[in-house]
Coordinates of C-alpha atoms in Angstrom, one line a residue:
M1 CA 0.0 0.0 0.0
K2 CA 1.0 3.6 -0.3
A3 CA 1.7 5.8 2.7
V4 CA 3.4 9.1 3.4
I5 CA 6.5 8.5 5.5
Q6 CA 9.4 10.6 6.8
H7 CA 13.0 9.5 7.6
E8 CA 14.0 12.7 9.4
F9 CA 12.6 15.8 11.1
G10 CA 12.4 18.9 9.1
D11 CA 10.2 21.1 6.8
S12 CA 7.5 19.7 4.5
H13 CA 10.1 18.3 2.0
V14 CA 10.7 15.4 4.4
L15 CA 7.3 13.9 3.6
Q16 CA 7.6 11.2 1.0
L17 CA 5.1 8.9 -0.7
A18 CA 6.3 5.3 -0.5
E19 CA 5.2 1.7 -0.7
V20 CA 4.9 0.1 2.7
V21 CA 3.5 -3.1 4.2
T22 CA -0.2 -3.2 4.9
P23 CA -0.9 -3.3 8.7
I24 CA -1.7 -6.7 10.3
I25 CA -4.5 -6.5 12.9
N26 CA -5.1 -8.5 16.1
E27 CA -8.4 -9.7 17.6
D28 CA -9.3 -6.3 19.1
E29 CA -8.5 -4.2 16.0
V30 CA -9.9 -3.3 12.6
L31 CA -8.2 -2.7 9.3
I32 CA -9.7 0.3 7.5
K33 CA -9.4 1.4 3.9
T34 CA -8.8 5.1 4.4
A35 CA -11.1 7.5 2.4
C36 CA -9.8 10.7 4.0
T37 CA -7.7 11.9 6.8
S38 CA -7.4 15.4 8.3
V39 CA -4.3 17.4 8.7
N40 CA -3.9 18.8 12.2
Y41 CA -1.4 21.3 13.6
A42 CA -0.1 18.5 15.8
D43 CA 1.1 16.9 12.6
I44 CA 3.3 19.9 11.9
K45 CA 4.8 19.8 15.3
S46 CA 5.5 16.0 15.0
R47 CA 7.0 16.4 11.6
K48 CA 9.5 19.0 13.0
G49 CA 10.3 16.9 16.0
K50 CA 8.6 19.2 18.5
K51 CA 6.0 16.7 19.6
G52 CA 7.3 13.3 20.6
K53 CA 10.3 11.5 19.2
G54 CA 9.0 8.8 16.9
R55 CA 11.1 6.1 15.4
F56 CA 12.0 6.6 11.8
P57 CA 10.5 6.0 9.4
F58 CA 7.1 7.0 10.6
T59 CA 3.7 8.1 9.3
L60 CA 1.9 11.2 10.5
G61 CA -1.8 11.6 11.0
L62 CA -4.2 11.4 14.0
D63 CA -7.5 10.4 12.6
A64 CA -9.2 8.9 9.5
A65 CA -12.5 8.1 8.0
G66 CA -13.1 5.0 5.8
T67 CA -14.5 1.5 5.5
V68 CA -13.6 -1.6 7.6
V69 CA -12.1 -4.2 5.3
E70 CA -11.1 -6.7 8.0
A71 CA -12.4 -7.0 11.6
G72 CA -10.8 -8.8 14.5
E73 CA -12.8 -11.5 16.2
F74 CA -13.5 -9.4 19.3
S75 CA -13.5 -6.0 17.7
G76 CA -17.3 -5.6 17.5
F77 CA -17.1 -4.5 13.9
E78 CA -17.5 -6.2 10.6
A79 CA -16.3 -5.6 7.0
G80 CA -18.2 -2.9 5.3
D81 CA -18.8 -0.7 8.4
R82 CA -18.2 3.0 7.8
V83 CA -16.1 4.4 10.6
I84 CA -14.0 7.2 11.9
A85 CA -10.9 6.2 13.9
F86 CA -7.7 7.2 15.7
P87 CA -5.4 4.8 14.0
I88 CA -2.3 3.1 15.3
G89 CA 0.8 4.3 13.5
G90 CA -0.5 7.3 11.6
S91 CA -3.2 7.9 9.1
Y92 CA -1.6 9.3 5.9
A93 CA -2.0 5.9 4.3
E94 CA -4.3 3.9 2.1
Y95 CA -4.9 1.4 4.9
V96 CA -4.7 1.9 8.6
K97 CA -5.5 -0.2 11.7
A98 CA -7.2 0.9 14.9
H99 CA -8.2 -0.4 18.2
K100 CA -11.9 -1.0 18.8
Q101 CA -12.1 1.6 21.6
L102 CA -10.8 4.2 19.2
T103 CA -13.1 3.3 16.3
F104 CA -16.6 4.6 15.9
K105 CA -19.4 3.8 13.3
I106 CA -20.8 6.6 11.2
P107 CA -24.1 6.7 9.3
E108 CA -24.4 6.5 5.5
K109 CA -25.7 10.1 5.3
L110 CA -22.4 11.5 6.7
S111 CA -19.9 11.9 3.9
F112 CA -16.3 10.7 4.4
E113 CA -15.0 14.2 3.9
Q114 CA -17.1 15.7 6.6
A115 CA -16.4 12.7 8.8
A116 CA -12.7 13.0 8.3
A117 CA -12.8 16.6 9.3
M118 CA -14.3 16.0 12.7
P119 CA -12.7 13.3 14.9
T120 CA -9.8 15.1 16.5
V121 CA -11.2 18.6 16.6
S122 CA -14.8 17.9 17.4
I123 CA -14.4 15.1 20.0
L124 CA -11.7 17.3 21.7
S125 CA -13.9 20.4 21.6
Y126 CA -16.9 18.6 23.0
I127 CA -14.9 17.2 26.0
L128 CA -13.2 20.5 26.6
L129 CA -16.6 22.4 26.7
H130 CA -18.7 20.0 28.6
D131 CA -16.4 17.9 30.7
I132 CA -13.3 20.0 31.4
G133 CA -14.7 23.6 31.2
Q134 CA -18.1 22.6 32.4
V135 CA -19.5 25.7 30.7
K136 CA -22.9 27.0 31.7
K137 CA -25.4 28.9 29.6
S138 CA -25.0 32.1 31.6
D139 CA -21.2 32.2 31.1
T140 CA -19.1 34.5 29.0
I141 CA -16.3 32.4 27.4
V142 CA -13.2 33.1 25.4
V143 CA -12.1 30.8 22.6
H144 CA -8.6 31.4 21.3
S145 CA -7.7 30.6 17.7
G146 CA -11.4 30.8 16.8
A147 CA -10.9 30.2 13.1
G148 CA -8.9 27.0 13.6
G149 CA -10.3 23.5 13.7
V150 CA -10.8 23.2 17.5
G151 CA -11.8 26.9 17.8
S152 CA -14.4 26.5 15.0
M153 CA -16.0 23.6 16.9
L154 CA -15.8 25.2 20.3
V155 CA -17.7 28.2 19.0
Q156 CA -20.4 26.1 17.4
F157 CA -20.8 23.7 20.3
A158 CA -21.0 26.6 22.8
K159 CA -23.7 28.4 20.9
L160 CA -25.6 25.1 20.3
A161 CA -25.5 24.6 24.1
G162 CA -27.0 28.1 24.6
V163 CA -23.9 29.8 26.0
K164 CA -24.7 33.5 26.5
T165 CA -21.6 35.2 25.2
V166 CA -18.8 33.6 23.1
I167 CA -15.7 35.8 22.4
A168 CA -13.2 34.4 19.9
T169 CA -9.7 35.5 19.1
V170 CA -7.9 35.4 15.7
G171 CA -4.5 36.4 14.5
N172 CA -6.0 38.5 11.8
L173 CA -9.3 40.3 11.6
S174 CA -9.7 39.1 8.0
K175 CA -11.2 36.0 9.6
E176 CA -13.7 37.9 11.6
D177 CA -16.7 37.3 9.3
Y178 CA -16.0 33.6 9.2
V179 CA -15.8 33.3 13.0
K180 CA -19.0 35.4 13.5
W181 CA -20.7 33.1 10.9
L182 CA -19.8 30.2 13.2
G183 CA -21.6 32.0 16.0
A184 CA -19.1 34.1 17.9
D185 CA -20.6 37.3 19.4
L186 CA -17.3 39.2 19.4
V187 CA -14.0 38.6 17.6
C188 CA -10.8 40.2 18.8
T189 CA -7.1 39.9 18.0
Y190 CA -4.6 38.5 20.5
D191 CA -3.2 41.9 21.4
T192 CA -6.5 43.5 22.3
F193 CA -8.8 40.6 23.6
S194 CA -8.0 41.1 27.3
E195 CA -9.1 44.7 27.4
E196 CA -12.2 43.9 25.2
V197 CA -13.3 41.0 27.4
L198 CA -13.1 43.3 30.5
Q199 CA -14.9 46.0 28.7
M200 CA -17.7 43.7 27.5
T201 CA -18.1 42.2 31.0
N202 CA -18.0 45.5 32.9
G203 CA -14.7 44.5 34.4
R204 CA -15.9 41.1 35.8
G205 CA -13.9 39.0 33.2
A206 CA -14.8 35.7 31.5
Q207 CA -15.9 32.6 33.3
V208 CA -14.0 30.1 31.1
I209 CA -11.1 30.7 28.6
F210 CA -10.0 28.0 26.2
D211 CA -6.2 28.4 25.5
S212 CA -4.4 26.4 22.8
V213 CA -1.9 29.1 22.1
A214 CA 0.1 29.6 25.3
G215 CA 3.0 32.0 25.5
E216 CA 1.9 35.6 26.1
V217 CA -1.7 34.7 25.4
T218 CA -1.8 32.7 28.6
T219 CA -0.7 35.7 30.6
A220 CA -3.2 38.0 28.9
S221 CA -5.9 35.3 29.5
M222 CA -5.2 35.4 33.3
D223 CA -5.6 39.2 33.1
C224 CA -9.2 38.9 32.0
L225 CA -10.3 35.7 33.8
G226 CA -13.0 36.4 36.3
L227 CA -13.3 35.3 40.0
Y228 CA -13.9 31.6 40.2
G229 CA -13.1 31.3 36.5
T230 CA -11.3 28.5 34.7
L231 CA -8.5 28.6 32.2
V232 CA -8.5 25.4 30.1
Q233 CA -5.1 24.9 28.6
F234 CA -4.7 22.4 25.9
G235 CA -1.9 23.4 23.5
N236 CA 0.9 25.8 22.7
S237 CA 0.6 26.6 19.0
S238 CA 2.7 29.7 19.7
G239 CA 5.7 27.5 20.4
S240 CA 6.2 29.1 23.8
A241 CA 5.1 28.0 27.2
G242 CA 2.5 30.0 29.1
H243 CA 3.2 31.2 32.6
F244 CA 1.1 32.0 35.6
K245 CA 1.9 32.5 39.3
T246 CA 0.2 30.7 42.2
S247 CA -0.9 34.1 43.4
D248 CA -2.9 34.3 40.2
V249 CA -5.3 31.6 41.4
H250 CA -5.6 31.1 45.2
S251 CA -7.0 34.5 46.3
S252 CA -9.2 34.8 43.2
C253 CA -10.5 31.2 43.5
R254 CA -9.6 30.7 39.9
N255 CA -8.3 27.4 38.5
V256 CA -6.3 26.1 35.6
K257 CA -7.1 22.8 34.0
G258 CA -5.0 21.0 31.4
F259 CA -6.2 18.4 28.8
S260 CA -4.6 16.4 26.1
L261 CA -6.6 14.3 23.6
G262 CA -3.4 12.3 22.9
T263 CA -2.9 11.4 26.5
T264 CA -6.6 10.5 26.9
R265 CA -6.5 8.2 23.8
K266 CA -3.6 6.4 25.3
H267 CA -4.6 6.2 29.0
R268 CA -8.4 6.8 29.1
P269 CA -9.8 5.8 25.7
D270 CA -13.1 5.0 27.4
M271 CA -13.7 8.7 27.8
L272 CA -14.0 9.2 24.1
A273 CA -17.1 7.1 23.2
P274 CA -19.8 9.3 24.8
A275 CA -18.4 12.5 23.1
A276 CA -17.9 10.6 19.8
E277 CA -21.5 9.4 19.8
R278 CA -22.8 12.8 20.4
V279 CA -20.7 14.7 17.8
I280 CA -21.4 12.1 15.1
E281 CA -25.1 12.7 15.7
L282 CA -24.7 16.5 15.5
F283 CA -22.8 16.3 12.3
A284 CA -25.1 13.7 10.7
T285 CA -28.1 15.9 11.5
G286 CA -26.5 19.0 10.2
K287 CA -26.7 20.9 13.6
V288 CA -22.9 21.6 13.3
T289 CA -20.6 21.6 10.4
L290 CA -16.9 22.1 9.7
P291 CA -16.1 23.8 6.3
I292 CA -13.5 22.0 4.2
A293 CA -10.8 24.4 3.2
R294 CA -9.2 22.1 0.7
V295 CA -8.7 18.4 -0.1
F296 CA -5.3 17.2 -1.2
D297 CA -4.2 13.8 -2.7
L298 CA -2.0 11.5 -0.7
S299 CA 0.9 12.5 -3.0
E300 CA 0.3 16.2 -2.0
A301 CA 1.0 15.9 1.7
K302 CA 3.7 18.5 1.5
Q303 CA 1.4 21.1 0.0
A304 CA -1.2 20.3 2.7
H305 CA 1.4 21.0 5.4
D306 CA 2.5 24.2 3.6
L307 CA -1.1 25.4 3.7
I308 CA -1.5 24.6 7.4
E309 CA 1.7 26.5 8.2
S310 CA 0.6 29.5 6.1
R311 CA -2.5 29.8 8.3
E312 CA -4.2 31.2 5.1
Y313 CA -7.3 29.0 5.3
E314 CA -10.6 28.6 7.1
G315 CA -11.9 25.2 8.2
K316 CA -10.2 21.9 7.8
V317 CA -7.5 20.7 5.4
L318 CA -7.9 17.0 4.3
I319 CA -5.9 14.4 2.5
K320 CA -7.7 12.0 0.3
A321 CA -6.1 8.6 0.7
S322 CA -8.0 6.4 -1.8
K323 CA -10.1 6.8 -4.9

């Protein structure tokens, strides 16, 4: 089968299309013919060696949508099932294998492209909003990187849940219309959001802030997080660590919660099923959507990564793995 592999860390030129051995499954796994896979910012960090230290050669990719072609005896699936999955060993490949706890059936009416766009960003967002942030309808929340994949889903899920005020940040206000179309009530840039949040809340601050950027954005987030508020930290796309002091939290009764979907897939995969079931239903019924920015062929993985790094896109970037 064909797969995109890399033999070294580096820029997008290290991604190579090659012939590799088709995965062999065990009794708790399924073999999936990949229709599409999404490109996530975590893929960029992994390619550069800034997220984990995989053994070369390795294949990138966190999630996939496709059809089960072989099912292990105790997997609970059968050949022909349409699924989304978090594969073992990457997803930029014509065939992938996945454990039964990380594989979820999808209905016929949900296209493979839309299904491929959703696993990482939508399941993560749903857990962040409802389980980690425990957002209430009366809250004012801040969603950083509102035009990105996770941000796009957080904004939609929040408005669907009836959250009163959703404030989103973007790197460039050229994305303001898109983020407002998703449902955001106010869109700010990173250098002004703290002041605008305080102004909009009459100085009280936000109840929950979702931070995937870190660096200086974390500091500014603490500046506009209200009493008893929660900062949910789940990434560092800025490349810099965020900082806060213990004095930032104890007297104000605020708290900081961290979450990683990768850690949860590895150590608590059982947490994913309830969220996956709910988001699949929401996508299948059209209550939420994730625009597809562009679909690349498997041989165009380099170009897909270049587009992600340019940040000149809205929605999700996909790779089509099979005809």
